Amino acid sequence: MTSAMRGALLVAAAATCWSTGGVAVRFMDAGPWEAAFWRSVFLAIAVGLFCAWRHRARLPAAFAAMGWRGIASALAVAASSLFYFVALADASVATVLVLMSTTPLLTAILGWVVLGERFGMATLLAIAATMAGIGVMVGPVDLLSGGWRGLLGLGVSAFGAVNIVVVRGTRPGTDMVPAVVLSGVFLAFGSAFVGEPWSVSGKDLAICAFMGIFQVGLGLTLFVTGIGLLPAARAGLLTLTETVLAPLWAWLGAGEVPDQRTLAGGGLILAALAAYAVHQGHSGRRAGLAAPAPRKL
């Protein structure tokens, strides 16, 4: 298995973890800021313990080795999560979903400008097909229905793209998982001043623990490990696995039966990702190369 294939599997697995967040939220009574606080606390604790076990006495050195990229990655992840909560407070899920579907395009452009990673027609076609799939899933939406706060969904995509490019541009062998710990600390600190974290119930606390440890904890750990192994544009495309799987978990876990648009759009996204994966596999075998090394930031 090539390093690029391992990276693709890790990113797809990360998106699978993220996709469980929607169904988990369905069973919560806590507000978004309270959920953000406790999810971030459990994230920081769980991934922090993992890093402590992994690096032991070298833990401070592991944090220091990331340099400014670790801070930038952590801030990007925290900002993306913050924008997501704020956007959903005033805009529909459909509107935010459409705006978030721009992640692959923004990632491809940013990866080209910052890292010098070129992308071909196959990547552009895959991006267009997946964005069309999102459009089919949500149907016609008014992007201004939530006011300017709804447009913050673009911030989710923008900061997500920044995180991918920052991690992709790190030196080979640098462990960026400690940045996940910092992102949890940053977001918990910020949300503590907005919400009322001490008012949540035991049930909501348990759900936040699941989300912090599994949904974002394991998800982000897999993600920052995988995106260093494949081009930024491809990583951005694979994150849309979350969009396809989220309705499935909502159906199985909360009884929300997906409509025909959801099934058709999800099928289009899966078909586009599958065709792109097959194309990249054939291209990689012909060239005999793994993912190209990015230009350092």
PDB file of C-alpha atoms in Angstrom:
ATOM      1  CA  MET A   1       0.000   0.000   0.000  1.00  0.00           C
ATOM      2  CA  THR A   2       1.398   3.387  -1.001  1.00  0.00           C
ATOM      3  CA  SER A   3       1.645   6.289   1.424  1.00  0.00           C
ATOM      4  CA  ALA A   4      -0.966   8.195  -0.602  1.00  0.00           C
ATOM      5  CA  MET A   5      -3.405   5.295  -0.280  1.00  0.00           C
ATOM      6  CA  ARG A   6      -2.806   5.133   3.480  1.00  0.00           C
ATOM      7  CA  GLY A   7      -3.438   8.856   3.678  1.00  0.00           C
ATOM      8  CA  ALA A   8      -6.682   8.544   1.730  1.00  0.00           C
ATOM      9  CA  LEU A   9      -7.921   5.771   4.023  1.00  0.00           C
ATOM     10  CA  LEU A  10      -7.035   7.801   7.124  1.00  0.00           C
ATOM     11  CA  VAL A  11      -8.833  10.919   5.856  1.00  0.00           C
ATOM     12  CA  ALA A  12     -11.895   8.900   4.822  1.00  0.00           C
ATOM     13  CA  ALA A  13     -11.930   7.240   8.255  1.00  0.00           C
ATOM     14  CA  ALA A  14     -11.682  10.681   9.883  1.00  0.00           C
ATOM     15  CA  ALA A  15     -14.659  11.936   7.885  1.00  0.00           C
ATOM     16  CA  THR A  16     -16.570   8.815   8.927  1.00  0.00           C
ATOM     17  CA  CYS A  17     -15.960   9.699  12.581  1.00  0.00           C
ATOM     18  CA  TRP A  18     -17.092  13.284  11.986  1.00  0.00           C
ATOM     19  CA  SER A  19     -20.288  12.108  10.305  1.00  0.00           C
ATOM     20  CA  THR A  20     -21.606  10.723  13.619  1.00  0.00           C
ATOM     21  CA  GLY A  21     -21.899  14.222  15.085  1.00  0.00           C
ATOM     22  CA  GLY A  22     -25.279  14.999  13.559  1.00  0.00           C
ATOM     23  CA  VAL A  23     -27.089  12.003  15.022  1.00  0.00           C
ATOM     24  CA  ALA A  24     -25.410  12.588  18.400  1.00  0.00           C
ATOM     25  CA  VAL A  25     -26.677  16.166  18.500  1.00  0.00           C
ATOM     26  CA  ARG A  26     -30.229  14.917  17.824  1.00  0.00           C
ATOM     27  CA  PHE A  27     -30.297  13.430  21.341  1.00  0.00           C
ATOM     28  CA  MET A  28     -28.902  16.501  23.110  1.00  0.00           C
ATOM     29  CA  ASP A  29     -30.810  19.207  24.965  1.00  0.00           C
ATOM     30  CA  ALA A  30     -27.793  21.453  25.591  1.00  0.00           C
ATOM     31  CA  GLY A  31     -27.199  24.544  23.490  1.00  0.00           C
ATOM     32  CA  PRO A  32     -24.429  24.758  20.880  1.00  0.00           C
ATOM     33  CA  TRP A  33     -22.011  26.686  23.091  1.00  0.00           C
ATOM     34  CA  GLU A  34     -22.384  24.268  25.996  1.00  0.00           C
ATOM     35  CA  ALA A  35     -21.905  21.352  23.611  1.00  0.00           C
ATOM     36  CA  ALA A  36     -18.853  23.025  22.091  1.00  0.00           C
ATOM     37  CA  PHE A  37     -17.291  23.549  25.519  1.00  0.00           C
ATOM     38  CA  TRP A  38     -17.683  20.003  26.808  1.00  0.00           C
ATOM     39  CA  ARG A  39     -16.873  18.371  23.494  1.00  0.00           C
ATOM     40  CA  SER A  40     -13.655  20.388  23.398  1.00  0.00           C
ATOM     41  CA  VAL A  41     -12.795  19.509  27.004  1.00  0.00           C
ATOM     42  CA  PHE A  42     -13.153  15.786  26.346  1.00  0.00           C
ATOM     43  CA  LEU A  43     -11.255  16.198  23.080  1.00  0.00           C
ATOM     44  CA  ALA A  44      -8.304  17.874  24.796  1.00  0.00           C
ATOM     45  CA  ILE A  45      -8.218  15.302  27.606  1.00  0.00           C
ATOM     46  CA  ALA A  46      -8.528  12.219  25.383  1.00  0.00           C
ATOM     47  CA  VAL A  47      -6.038  13.250  22.719  1.00  0.00           C
ATOM     48  CA  GLY A  48      -3.766  14.752  25.376  1.00  0.00           C
ATOM     49  CA  LEU A  49      -3.581  11.396  27.173  1.00  0.00           C
ATOM     50  CA  PHE A  50      -2.861   9.680  23.864  1.00  0.00           C
ATOM     51  CA  CYS A  51      -0.029  12.106  23.136  1.00  0.00           C
ATOM     52  CA  ALA A  52       1.355  11.643  26.658  1.00  0.00           C
ATOM     53  CA  TRP A  53       1.350   7.853  26.182  1.00  0.00           C
ATOM     54  CA  ARG A  54       2.875   8.157  22.728  1.00  0.00           C
ATOM     55  CA  HIS A  55       5.675  10.599  23.531  1.00  0.00           C
ATOM     56  CA  ARG A  56       6.082  10.124  27.292  1.00  0.00           C
ATOM     57  CA  ALA A  57       9.044  12.219  28.447  1.00  0.00           C
ATOM     58  CA  ARG A  58       9.363  13.740  24.964  1.00  0.00           C
ATOM     59  CA  LEU A  59       5.866  15.273  25.114  1.00  0.00           C
ATOM     60  CA  PRO A  60       7.056  18.905  25.546  1.00  0.00           C
ATOM     61  CA  ALA A  61       9.461  18.392  22.658  1.00  0.00           C
ATOM     62  CA  ALA A  62       6.611  17.053  20.506  1.00  0.00           C
ATOM     63  CA  PHE A  63       4.627  20.242  21.071  1.00  0.00           C
ATOM     64  CA  ALA A  64       7.688  22.395  20.413  1.00  0.00           C
ATOM     65  CA  ALA A  65       8.566  20.487  17.225  1.00  0.00           C
ATOM     66  CA  MET A  66       5.359  21.655  15.546  1.00  0.00           C
ATOM     67  CA  GLY A  67       6.485  25.262  15.718  1.00  0.00           C
ATOM     68  CA  TRP A  68       4.148  27.943  14.451  1.00  0.00           C
ATOM     69  CA  ARG A  69       2.359  25.403  12.261  1.00  0.00           C
ATOM     70  CA  GLY A  70       0.983  23.674  15.346  1.00  0.00           C
ATOM     71  CA  ILE A  71      -0.519  26.919  16.632  1.00  0.00           C
ATOM     72  CA  ALA A  72      -1.868  27.772  13.172  1.00  0.00           C
ATOM     73  CA  SER A  73      -3.447  24.338  12.748  1.00  0.00           C
ATOM     74  CA  ALA A  74      -5.027  24.455  16.210  1.00  0.00           C
ATOM     75  CA  LEU A  75      -6.430  27.938  15.639  1.00  0.00           C
ATOM     76  CA  ALA A  76      -7.790  26.918  12.222  1.00  0.00           C
ATOM     77  CA  VAL A  77      -9.579  23.869  13.655  1.00  0.00           C
ATOM     78  CA  ALA A  78     -10.994  25.865  16.568  1.00  0.00           C
ATOM     79  CA  ALA A  79     -12.112  28.693  14.267  1.00  0.00           C
ATOM     80  CA  SER A  80     -13.755  26.267  11.833  1.00  0.00           C
ATOM     81  CA  SER A  81     -15.744  24.704  14.670  1.00  0.00           C
ATOM     82  CA  LEU A  82     -16.665  28.125  16.055  1.00  0.00           C
ATOM     83  CA  PHE A  83     -17.892  29.356  12.664  1.00  0.00           C
ATOM     84  CA  TYR A  84     -19.948  26.176  12.310  1.00  0.00           C
ATOM     85  CA  PHE A  85     -21.804  26.747  15.586  1.00  0.00           C
ATOM     86  CA  VAL A  86     -22.424  30.436  14.887  1.00  0.00           C
ATOM     87  CA  ALA A  87     -23.618  29.792  11.325  1.00  0.00           C
ATOM     88  CA  LEU A  88     -26.080  27.120  12.437  1.00  0.00           C
ATOM     89  CA  ALA A  89     -27.529  29.465  15.048  1.00  0.00           C
ATOM     90  CA  ASP A  90     -29.126  31.644  12.337  1.00  0.00           C
ATOM     91  CA  ALA A  91     -29.009  29.711   9.059  1.00  0.00           C
ATOM     92  CA  SER A  92     -30.525  26.442   7.920  1.00  0.00           C
ATOM     93  CA  VAL A  93     -28.484  23.258   7.831  1.00  0.00           C
ATOM     94  CA  ALA A  94     -28.986  23.207   4.052  1.00  0.00           C
ATOM     95  CA  THR A  95     -27.438  26.659   3.648  1.00  0.00           C
ATOM     96  CA  VAL A  96     -24.430  25.793   5.803  1.00  0.00           C
ATOM     97  CA  LEU A  97     -24.026  22.479   3.969  1.00  0.00           C
ATOM     98  CA  VAL A  98     -23.928  24.196   0.575  1.00  0.00           C
ATOM     99  CA  LEU A  99     -21.322  26.690   1.765  1.00  0.00           C
ATOM    100  CA  MET A 100     -19.237  23.937   3.367  1.00  0.00           C
ATOM    101  CA  SER A 101     -19.197  22.045   0.062  1.00  0.00           C
ATOM    102  CA  THR A 102     -16.704  24.627  -1.196  1.00  0.00           C
ATOM    103  CA  THR A 103     -13.987  23.060   1.002  1.00  0.00           C
ATOM    104  CA  PRO A 104     -12.418  20.935  -1.784  1.00  0.00           C
ATOM    105  CA  LEU A 105     -12.271  23.886  -4.181  1.00  0.00           C
ATOM    106  CA  LEU A 106     -10.778  26.254  -1.604  1.00  0.00           C
ATOM    107  CA  THR A 107      -8.293  23.577  -0.532  1.00  0.00           C
ATOM    108  CA  ALA A 108      -7.204  22.914  -4.115  1.00  0.00           C
ATOM    109  CA  ILE A 109      -6.670  26.628  -4.794  1.00  0.00           C
ATOM    110  CA  LEU A 110      -4.851  27.240  -1.509  1.00  0.00           C
ATOM    111  CA  GLY A 111      -2.694  24.139  -1.981  1.00  0.00           C
ATOM    112  CA  TRP A 112      -1.693  25.375  -5.434  1.00  0.00           C
ATOM    113  CA  VAL A 113      -0.907  28.931  -4.285  1.00  0.00           C
ATOM    114  CA  VAL A 114       0.888  28.092  -1.025  1.00  0.00           C
ATOM    115  CA  LEU A 115       2.369  24.634  -1.611  1.00  0.00           C
ATOM    116  CA  GLY A 116       2.720  24.605  -5.376  1.00  0.00           C
ATOM    117  CA  GLU A 117       0.532  21.481  -5.666  1.00  0.00           C
ATOM    118  CA  ARG A 118      -1.026  21.526  -9.109  1.00  0.00           C
ATOM    119  CA  PHE A 119      -4.347  19.858  -9.768  1.00  0.00           C
ATOM    120  CA  GLY A 120      -5.605  18.514 -13.080  1.00  0.00           C
ATOM    121  CA  MET A 121      -8.890  18.291 -14.895  1.00  0.00           C
ATOM    122  CA  ALA A 122      -9.843  15.095 -13.043  1.00  0.00           C
ATOM    123  CA  THR A 123      -9.682  16.939  -9.720  1.00  0.00           C
ATOM    124  CA  LEU A 124     -11.745  19.847 -11.039  1.00  0.00           C
ATOM    125  CA  LEU A 125     -14.373  17.482 -12.446  1.00  0.00           C
ATOM    126  CA  ALA A 126     -14.546  15.596  -9.142  1.00  0.00           C
ATOM    127  CA  ILE A 127     -14.961  18.858  -7.217  1.00  0.00           C
ATOM    128  CA  ALA A 128     -17.716  20.007  -9.580  1.00  0.00           C
ATOM    129  CA  ALA A 129     -19.510  16.656  -9.339  1.00  0.00           C
ATOM    130  CA  THR A 130     -19.408  16.586  -5.534  1.00  0.00           C
ATOM    131  CA  MET A 131     -20.668  20.170  -5.293  1.00  0.00           C
ATOM    132  CA  ALA A 132     -23.485  19.229  -7.668  1.00  0.00           C
ATOM    133  CA  GLY A 133     -24.276  16.286  -5.399  1.00  0.00           C
ATOM    134  CA  ILE A 134     -24.546  18.621  -2.416  1.00  0.00           C
ATOM    135  CA  GLY A 135     -26.877  20.821  -4.446  1.00  0.00           C
ATOM    136  CA  VAL A 136     -29.104  17.841  -5.251  1.00  0.00           C
ATOM    137  CA  MET A 137     -29.185  16.797  -1.583  1.00  0.00           C
ATOM    138  CA  VAL A 138     -30.333  20.124  -0.174  1.00  0.00           C
ATOM    139  CA  GLY A 139     -32.325  21.447  -3.139  1.00  0.00           C
ATOM    140  CA  PRO A 140     -32.844  25.176  -3.789  1.00  0.00           C
ATOM    141  CA  VAL A 141     -31.756  27.265  -0.813  1.00  0.00           C
ATOM    142  CA  ASP A 142     -31.551  30.979  -0.107  1.00  0.00           C
ATOM    143  CA  LEU A 143     -27.937  31.558   0.866  1.00  0.00           C
ATOM    144  CA  LEU A 144     -28.898  34.851   2.514  1.00  0.00           C
ATOM    145  CA  SER A 145     -31.758  33.376   4.542  1.00  0.00           C
ATOM    146  CA  GLY A 146     -29.697  33.449   7.714  1.00  0.00           C
ATOM    147  CA  GLY A 147     -28.262  36.909   7.181  1.00  0.00           C
ATOM    148  CA  TRP A 148     -24.558  37.543   7.366  1.00  0.00           C
ATOM    149  CA  ARG A 149     -24.144  34.945  10.104  1.00  0.00           C
ATOM    150  CA  GLY A 150     -25.334  32.246   7.723  1.00  0.00           C
ATOM    151  CA  LEU A 151     -22.531  33.166   5.341  1.00  0.00           C
ATOM    152  CA  LEU A 152     -20.085  32.224   8.095  1.00  0.00           C
ATOM    153  CA  GLY A 153     -20.495  28.714   6.714  1.00  0.00           C
ATOM    154  CA  LEU A 154     -17.836  29.836   4.241  1.00  0.00           C
ATOM    155  CA  GLY A 155     -15.561  30.332   7.239  1.00  0.00           C
ATOM    156  CA  VAL A 156     -15.926  26.641   8.066  1.00  0.00           C
ATOM    157  CA  SER A 157     -14.627  25.784   4.595  1.00  0.00           C
ATOM    158  CA  ALA A 158     -11.936  28.459   4.585  1.00  0.00           C
ATOM    159  CA  PHE A 159     -10.412  27.510   7.928  1.00  0.00           C
ATOM    160  CA  GLY A 160     -10.750  23.817   7.093  1.00  0.00           C
ATOM    161  CA  ALA A 161      -8.754  24.448   3.921  1.00  0.00           C
ATOM    162  CA  VAL A 162      -6.164  26.432   5.881  1.00  0.00           C
ATOM    163  CA  ASN A 163      -5.710  23.544   8.313  1.00  0.00           C
ATOM    164  CA  ILE A 164      -5.204  21.042   5.492  1.00  0.00           C
ATOM    165  CA  VAL A 165      -2.587  23.202   3.788  1.00  0.00           C
ATOM    166  CA  VAL A 166      -0.772  24.032   7.041  1.00  0.00           C
ATOM    167  CA  VAL A 167      -0.477  20.383   8.064  1.00  0.00           C
ATOM    168  CA  ARG A 168       0.375  19.328   4.513  1.00  0.00           C
ATOM    169  CA  GLY A 169       3.265  21.812   4.506  1.00  0.00           C
ATOM    170  CA  THR A 170       4.961  20.507   7.669  1.00  0.00           C
ATOM    171  CA  ARG A 171       8.283  18.723   7.603  1.00  0.00           C
ATOM    172  CA  PRO A 172       8.035  14.939   7.049  1.00  0.00           C
ATOM    173  CA  GLY A 173       7.997  13.079  10.343  1.00  0.00           C
ATOM    174  CA  THR A 174       6.515  15.947  12.371  1.00  0.00           C
ATOM    175  CA  ASP A 175       3.696  14.731  14.610  1.00  0.00           C
ATOM    176  CA  MET A 176       0.820  17.208  14.325  1.00  0.00           C
ATOM    177  CA  VAL A 177      -1.535  15.343  16.666  1.00  0.00           C
ATOM    178  CA  PRO A 178      -0.581  17.627  19.608  1.00  0.00           C
ATOM    179  CA  ALA A 179      -2.181  20.457  17.603  1.00  0.00           C
ATOM    180  CA  VAL A 180      -5.511  18.667  18.082  1.00  0.00           C
ATOM    181  CA  VAL A 181      -5.063  19.040  21.848  1.00  0.00           C
ATOM    182  CA  LEU A 182      -4.421  22.756  21.457  1.00  0.00           C
ATOM    183  CA  SER A 183      -7.525  23.175  19.283  1.00  0.00           C
ATOM    184  CA  GLY A 184      -9.651  21.678  22.058  1.00  0.00           C
ATOM    185  CA  VAL A 185      -8.103  23.998  24.631  1.00  0.00           C
ATOM    186  CA  PHE A 186      -8.636  27.071  22.441  1.00  0.00           C
ATOM    187  CA  LEU A 187     -12.280  26.302  21.643  1.00  0.00           C
ATOM    188  CA  ALA A 188     -13.134  25.322  25.230  1.00  0.00           C
ATOM    189  CA  PHE A 189     -11.634  28.570  26.482  1.00  0.00           C
ATOM    190  CA  GLY A 190     -13.574  30.640  23.962  1.00  0.00           C
ATOM    191  CA  SER A 191     -16.953  28.921  24.366  1.00  0.00           C
ATOM    192  CA  ALA A 192     -16.773  29.012  28.175  1.00  0.00           C
ATOM    193  CA  PHE A 193     -17.390  32.773  28.118  1.00  0.00           C
ATOM    194  CA  VAL A 194     -20.436  32.546  25.842  1.00  0.00           C
ATOM    195  CA  GLY A 195     -22.426  29.550  27.074  1.00  0.00           C
ATOM    196  CA  GLU A 196     -23.360  28.097  30.453  1.00  0.00           C
ATOM    197  CA  PRO A 197     -21.337  24.862  30.521  1.00  0.00           C
ATOM    198  CA  TRP A 198     -22.251  23.957  34.112  1.00  0.00           C
ATOM    199  CA  SER A 199     -25.944  23.670  33.259  1.00  0.00           C
ATOM    200  CA  VAL A 200     -25.744  20.523  31.101  1.00  0.00           C
ATOM    201  CA  SER A 201     -27.357  17.245  32.174  1.00  0.00           C
ATOM    202  CA  GLY A 202     -25.587  13.948  32.741  1.00  0.00           C
ATOM    203  CA  LYS A 203     -27.018  12.590  29.495  1.00  0.00           C
ATOM    204  CA  ASP A 204     -25.693  15.526  27.499  1.00  0.00           C
ATOM    205  CA  LEU A 205     -22.342  15.216  29.235  1.00  0.00           C
ATOM    206  CA  ALA A 206     -22.122  11.571  28.131  1.00  0.00           C
ATOM    207  CA  ILE A 207     -22.959  12.527  24.546  1.00  0.00           C
ATOM    208  CA  CYS A 208     -20.322  15.262  24.628  1.00  0.00           C
ATOM    209  CA  ALA A 209     -17.817  12.692  25.887  1.00  0.00           C
ATOM    210  CA  PHE A 210     -18.628  10.462  22.905  1.00  0.00           C
ATOM    211  CA  MET A 211     -18.252  13.384  20.527  1.00  0.00           C
ATOM    212  CA  GLY A 212     -15.048  14.669  22.095  1.00  0.00           C
ATOM    213  CA  ILE A 213     -13.335  11.282  22.279  1.00  0.00           C
ATOM    214  CA  PHE A 214     -14.604   9.560  19.133  1.00  0.00           C
ATOM    215  CA  GLN A 215     -16.226  12.010  16.733  1.00  0.00           C
ATOM    216  CA  VAL A 216     -13.647  14.810  16.835  1.00  0.00           C
ATOM    217  CA  GLY A 217     -10.883  13.299  18.989  1.00  0.00           C
ATOM    218  CA  LEU A 218     -10.249  10.176  16.946  1.00  0.00           C
ATOM    219  CA  GLY A 219     -11.435  11.922  13.782  1.00  0.00           C
ATOM    220  CA  LEU A 220      -8.957  14.796  13.980  1.00  0.00           C
ATOM    221  CA  THR A 221      -6.134  12.478  15.051  1.00  0.00           C
ATOM    222  CA  LEU A 222      -6.676  10.352  11.951  1.00  0.00           C
ATOM    223  CA  PHE A 223      -7.098  13.465   9.821  1.00  0.00           C
ATOM    224  CA  VAL A 224      -3.896  15.301  10.714  1.00  0.00           C
ATOM    225  CA  THR A 225      -2.013  12.019  10.307  1.00  0.00           C
ATOM    226  CA  GLY A 226      -3.494  11.310   6.887  1.00  0.00           C
ATOM    227  CA  ILE A 227      -3.363  14.705   5.183  1.00  0.00           C
ATOM    228  CA  GLY A 228       0.407  14.756   5.283  1.00  0.00           C
ATOM    229  CA  LEU A 229       0.429  11.738   2.966  1.00  0.00           C
ATOM    230  CA  LEU A 230      -1.650  12.962   0.024  1.00  0.00           C
ATOM    231  CA  PRO A 231      -2.194  16.172  -1.965  1.00  0.00           C
ATOM    232  CA  ALA A 232      -4.312  18.865  -0.359  1.00  0.00           C
ATOM    233  CA  ALA A 233      -6.986  18.830  -3.090  1.00  0.00           C
ATOM    234  CA  ARG A 234      -7.546  15.105  -2.683  1.00  0.00           C
ATOM    235  CA  ALA A 235      -7.809  15.459   1.097  1.00  0.00           C
ATOM    236  CA  GLY A 236     -10.435  18.162   0.672  1.00  0.00           C
ATOM    237  CA  LEU A 237     -12.498  15.935  -1.590  1.00  0.00           C
ATOM    238  CA  LEU A 238     -12.386  13.010   0.813  1.00  0.00           C
ATOM    239  CA  THR A 239     -13.782  15.124   3.652  1.00  0.00           C
ATOM    240  CA  LEU A 240     -17.122  15.102   1.795  1.00  0.00           C
ATOM    241  CA  THR A 241     -17.501  11.493   2.927  1.00  0.00           C
ATOM    242  CA  GLU A 242     -18.928  13.096   6.067  1.00  0.00           C
ATOM    243  CA  THR A 243     -21.747  14.683   4.070  1.00  0.00           C
ATOM    244  CA  VAL A 244     -22.754  11.350   2.546  1.00  0.00           C
ATOM    245  CA  LEU A 245     -22.641   9.302   5.748  1.00  0.00           C
ATOM    246  CA  ALA A 246     -24.286  11.785   8.137  1.00  0.00           C
ATOM    247  CA  PRO A 247     -27.831  11.175   6.783  1.00  0.00           C
ATOM    248  CA  LEU A 248     -27.246   7.420   7.028  1.00  0.00           C
ATOM    249  CA  TRP A 249     -26.441   7.587  10.757  1.00  0.00           C
ATOM    250  CA  ALA A 250     -29.408   9.925  11.303  1.00  0.00           C
ATOM    251  CA  TRP A 251     -31.618   7.316   9.633  1.00  0.00           C
ATOM    252  CA  LEU A 252     -30.231   4.352  11.581  1.00  0.00           C
ATOM    253  CA  GLY A 253     -29.857   6.135  14.913  1.00  0.00           C
ATOM    254  CA  ALA A 254     -32.692   8.662  14.997  1.00  0.00           C
ATOM    255  CA  GLY A 255     -35.179   7.262  12.493  1.00  0.00           C
ATOM    256  CA  GLU A 256     -34.786  10.191  10.080  1.00  0.00           C
ATOM    257  CA  VAL A 257     -35.555   8.519   6.756  1.00  0.00           C
ATOM    258  CA  PRO A 258     -33.572  10.193   3.940  1.00  0.00           C
ATOM    259  CA  ASP A 259     -35.651  11.545   1.067  1.00  0.00           C
ATOM    260  CA  GLN A 260     -35.034  10.929  -2.623  1.00  0.00           C
ATOM    261  CA  ARG A 261     -32.917  14.070  -3.007  1.00  0.00           C
ATOM    262  CA  THR A 262     -30.608  12.955  -0.210  1.00  0.00           C
ATOM    263  CA  LEU A 263     -30.195   9.500  -1.730  1.00  0.00           C
ATOM    264  CA  ALA A 264     -29.637  10.855  -5.248  1.00  0.00           C
ATOM    265  CA  GLY A 265     -27.177  13.534  -4.147  1.00  0.00           C
ATOM    266  CA  GLY A 266     -25.313  11.159  -1.862  1.00  0.00           C
ATOM    267  CA  GLY A 267     -25.080   8.625  -4.668  1.00  0.00           C
ATOM    268  CA  LEU A 268     -23.647  11.267  -6.996  1.00  0.00           C
ATOM    269  CA  ILE A 269     -21.014  12.256  -4.426  1.00  0.00           C
ATOM    270  CA  LEU A 270     -20.038   8.638  -3.787  1.00  0.00           C
ATOM    271  CA  ALA A 271     -19.831   7.925  -7.517  1.00  0.00           C
ATOM    272  CA  ALA A 272     -17.645  10.994  -8.064  1.00  0.00           C
ATOM    273  CA  LEU A 273     -15.316  10.072  -5.191  1.00  0.00           C
ATOM    274  CA  ALA A 274     -15.105   6.445  -6.348  1.00  0.00           C
ATOM    275  CA  ALA A 275     -14.338   7.433  -9.947  1.00  0.00           C
ATOM    276  CA  TYR A 276     -11.725   9.913  -8.748  1.00  0.00           C
ATOM    277  CA  ALA A 277     -10.114   7.297  -6.492  1.00  0.00           C
ATOM    278  CA  VAL A 278      -9.921   4.793  -9.362  1.00  0.00           C
ATOM    279  CA  HIS A 279      -8.452   7.445 -11.666  1.00  0.00           C
ATOM    280  CA  GLN A 280      -5.840   8.456  -9.100  1.00  0.00           C
ATOM    281  CA  GLY A 281      -4.970   4.807  -8.482  1.00  0.00           C
ATOM    282  CA  HIS A 282      -4.352   4.199 -12.184  1.00  0.00           C
ATOM    283  CA  SER A 283      -2.393   7.443 -12.501  1.00  0.00           C
ATOM    284  CA  GLY A 284      -0.242   6.568  -9.497  1.00  0.00           C
ATOM    285  CA  ARG A 285       0.588   3.123 -10.849  1.00  0.00           C
ATOM    286  CA  ARG A 286       1.490   4.518 -14.268  1.00  0.00           C
ATOM    287  CA  ALA A 287       3.747   7.139 -12.748  1.00  0.00           C
ATOM    288  CA  GLY A 288       5.103   4.825 -10.059  1.00  0.00           C
ATOM    289  CA  LEU A 289       4.896   7.659  -7.574  1.00  0.00           C
ATOM    290  CA  ALA A 290       3.214   8.363  -4.238  1.00  0.00           C
ATOM    291  CA  ALA A 291       1.922  11.795  -3.291  1.00  0.00           C
ATOM    292  CA  PRO A 292       4.332  14.543  -4.395  1.00  0.00           C
ATOM    293  CA  ALA A 293       6.253  16.342  -1.706  1.00  0.00           C
ATOM    294  CA  PRO A 294       4.744  19.770  -1.102  1.00  0.00           C
ATOM    295  CA  ARG A 295       6.675  23.013  -1.139  1.00  0.00           C
ATOM    296  CA  LYS A 296       7.468  23.988   2.437  1.00  0.00           C
ATOM    297  CA  LEU A 297       5.605  26.922   3.946  1.00  0.00           C
TER     298      LEU A 297
END
